[in-house]
Amino acid sequence: MTDPNDDMLDDLFGQARNVAPDPSEALVARVLADAAAVRHAAATPNPTLLDRFFEMIGGWPAAGGLVAATLGGLWIGVAPPASVEDFTAAMLGEQVAVGILSSDTAFDMDPFADG
């Protein structure tokens, strides 16, 4: 025995399946405008050569580490501690000093020194 309420519901669902819902033109226009706005906002510009370089080395934190290491190496090269000078003298056999500025330049401060 079938329930008449079930038959009625089956008929209603069958009628609903046969009706094709058509969205209104205003709804379609709003959806397309929202999609265009999202696509425009999500568009990213082409990465520059500098952006690609930083991505290749690991970003800004890695670049900061490289800068710190470079400056540290430059500092040790320009004004080495005594232990580094002793080590290089022992390895090379002699100590070599190179002057950056000659005494005849405008940076000669000996006449202005006290004493």
Tab-separated table of C-alpha atoms in Angstrom:
chain	number	residue	atom	x	y	z
A	1	MET	CA	0.000	0.000	0.000
A	2	THR	CA	1.381	3.388	-0.931
A	3	ASP	CA	0.956	6.553	1.015
A	4	PRO	CA	-0.949	9.261	-0.900
A	5	ASN	CA	1.303	11.920	0.603
A	6	ASP	CA	4.361	10.199	-0.874
A	7	ASP	CA	2.714	10.053	-4.291
A	8	MET	CA	1.876	13.738	-4.071
A	9	LEU	CA	5.476	14.603	-3.094
A	10	ASP	CA	6.834	12.484	-5.945
A	11	ASP	CA	4.584	14.358	-8.375
A	12	LEU	CA	5.725	17.749	-6.993
A	13	PHE	CA	9.412	16.815	-7.210
A	14	GLY	CA	8.907	15.514	-10.741
A	15	GLN	CA	7.306	18.801	-11.790
A	16	ALA	CA	10.164	20.754	-10.162
A	17	ARG	CA	12.726	18.666	-12.059
A	18	ASN	CA	11.101	19.506	-15.360
A	19	VAL	CA	11.238	23.271	-14.795
A	20	ALA	CA	14.537	24.780	-15.924
A	21	PRO	CA	15.418	27.763	-13.729
A	22	ASP	CA	16.585	30.741	-15.763
A	23	PRO	CA	18.470	33.436	-13.852
A	24	SER	CA	17.421	36.991	-14.439
A	25	GLU	CA	19.534	39.265	-16.609
A	26	ALA	CA	20.302	41.491	-13.619
A	27	LEU	CA	21.680	38.528	-11.643
A	28	VAL	CA	23.862	37.416	-14.551
A	29	ALA	CA	25.176	40.975	-14.984
A	30	ARG	CA	26.043	41.245	-11.255
A	31	VAL	CA	27.806	37.867	-11.243
A	32	LEU	CA	29.853	38.755	-14.332
A	33	ALA	CA	30.767	42.165	-12.876
A	34	ASP	CA	31.927	40.529	-9.632
A	35	ALA	CA	33.965	37.968	-11.577
A	36	ALA	CA	35.634	40.697	-13.647
A	37	ALA	CA	36.480	42.668	-10.476
A	38	VAL	CA	38.001	39.609	-8.801
A	39	ARG	CA	39.980	38.701	-11.922
A	40	HIS	CA	41.291	42.255	-12.197
A	41	ALA	CA	42.282	42.339	-8.506
A	42	ALA	CA	43.962	38.916	-8.678
A	43	ALA	CA	46.041	39.717	-11.747
A	44	THR	CA	49.670	39.998	-10.742
A	45	PRO	CA	52.227	41.948	-12.729
A	46	ASN	CA	55.144	40.163	-14.339
A	47	PRO	CA	57.969	39.693	-11.840
A	48	THR	CA	61.033	41.831	-12.420
A	49	LEU	CA	64.584	40.524	-12.616
A	50	LEU	CA	65.194	41.637	-9.010
A	51	ASP	CA	62.064	39.792	-7.839
A	52	ARG	CA	63.236	36.642	-9.595
A	53	PHE	CA	66.705	36.956	-8.019
A	54	PHE	CA	65.281	37.293	-4.507
A	55	GLU	CA	62.964	34.349	-5.130
A	56	MET	CA	65.931	32.309	-6.349
A	57	ILE	CA	68.070	32.951	-3.249
A	58	GLY	CA	65.225	32.541	-0.756
A	59	GLY	CA	63.664	35.968	-0.298
A	60	TRP	CA	64.539	38.995	1.772
A	61	PRO	CA	65.748	37.070	4.872
A	62	ALA	CA	68.343	35.253	2.786
A	63	ALA	CA	69.372	38.520	1.120
A	64	GLY	CA	69.843	40.065	4.561
A	65	GLY	CA	72.075	37.164	5.570
A	66	LEU	CA	74.136	37.526	2.413
A	67	VAL	CA	74.561	41.263	3.010
A	68	ALA	CA	75.644	40.649	6.609
A	69	ALA	CA	78.163	37.989	5.546
A	70	THR	CA	79.519	40.227	2.788
A	71	LEU	CA	79.981	43.176	5.113
A	72	GLY	CA	81.581	40.951	7.741
A	73	GLY	CA	84.041	39.566	5.179
A	74	LEU	CA	84.819	43.048	3.920
A	75	TRP	CA	85.436	44.257	7.464
A	76	ILE	CA	87.738	41.336	8.254
A	77	GLY	CA	89.565	41.932	4.956
A	78	VAL	CA	90.089	45.658	5.541
A	79	ALA	CA	90.891	45.577	9.257
A	80	PRO	CA	91.824	42.008	10.154
A	81	PRO	CA	92.213	41.025	13.802
A	82	ALA	CA	95.688	40.154	15.039
A	83	SER	CA	94.942	36.428	15.013
A	84	VAL	CA	94.054	36.548	11.308
A	85	GLU	CA	97.216	38.509	10.539
A	86	ASP	CA	99.321	35.972	12.468
A	87	PHE	CA	97.631	33.058	10.681
A	88	THR	CA	98.205	34.528	7.225
A	89	ALA	CA	101.797	35.385	8.071
A	90	ALA	CA	102.354	31.774	9.186
A	91	MET	CA	100.669	30.367	6.054
A	92	LEU	CA	102.270	32.696	3.503
A	93	GLY	CA	105.600	33.126	5.247
A	94	GLU	CA	105.571	36.892	5.164
A	95	GLN	CA	103.222	39.699	6.006
A	96	VAL	CA	102.122	41.994	3.199
A	97	ALA	CA	100.589	45.418	3.798
A	98	VAL	CA	98.954	47.439	1.053
A	99	GLY	CA	98.198	51.117	1.536
A	100	ILE	CA	94.920	52.322	0.119
A	101	LEU	CA	95.757	56.038	0.050
A	102	SER	CA	99.159	57.464	-0.705
A	103	SER	CA	100.609	60.212	1.465
A	104	ASP	CA	100.400	62.880	-1.247
A	105	THR	CA	96.605	62.864	-1.396
A	106	ALA	CA	94.284	65.398	0.141
A	107	PHE	CA	93.485	62.902	2.875
A	108	ASP	CA	96.910	63.188	4.455
A	109	MET	CA	96.074	64.309	7.958
A	110	ASP	CA	99.577	64.262	9.463
A	111	PRO	CA	99.969	68.075	9.510
A	112	PHE	CA	96.730	68.315	11.514
A	113	ALA	CA	97.630	65.650	14.048
A	114	ASP	CA	98.459	66.719	17.579
A	115	GLY	CA	101.874	66.083	18.944
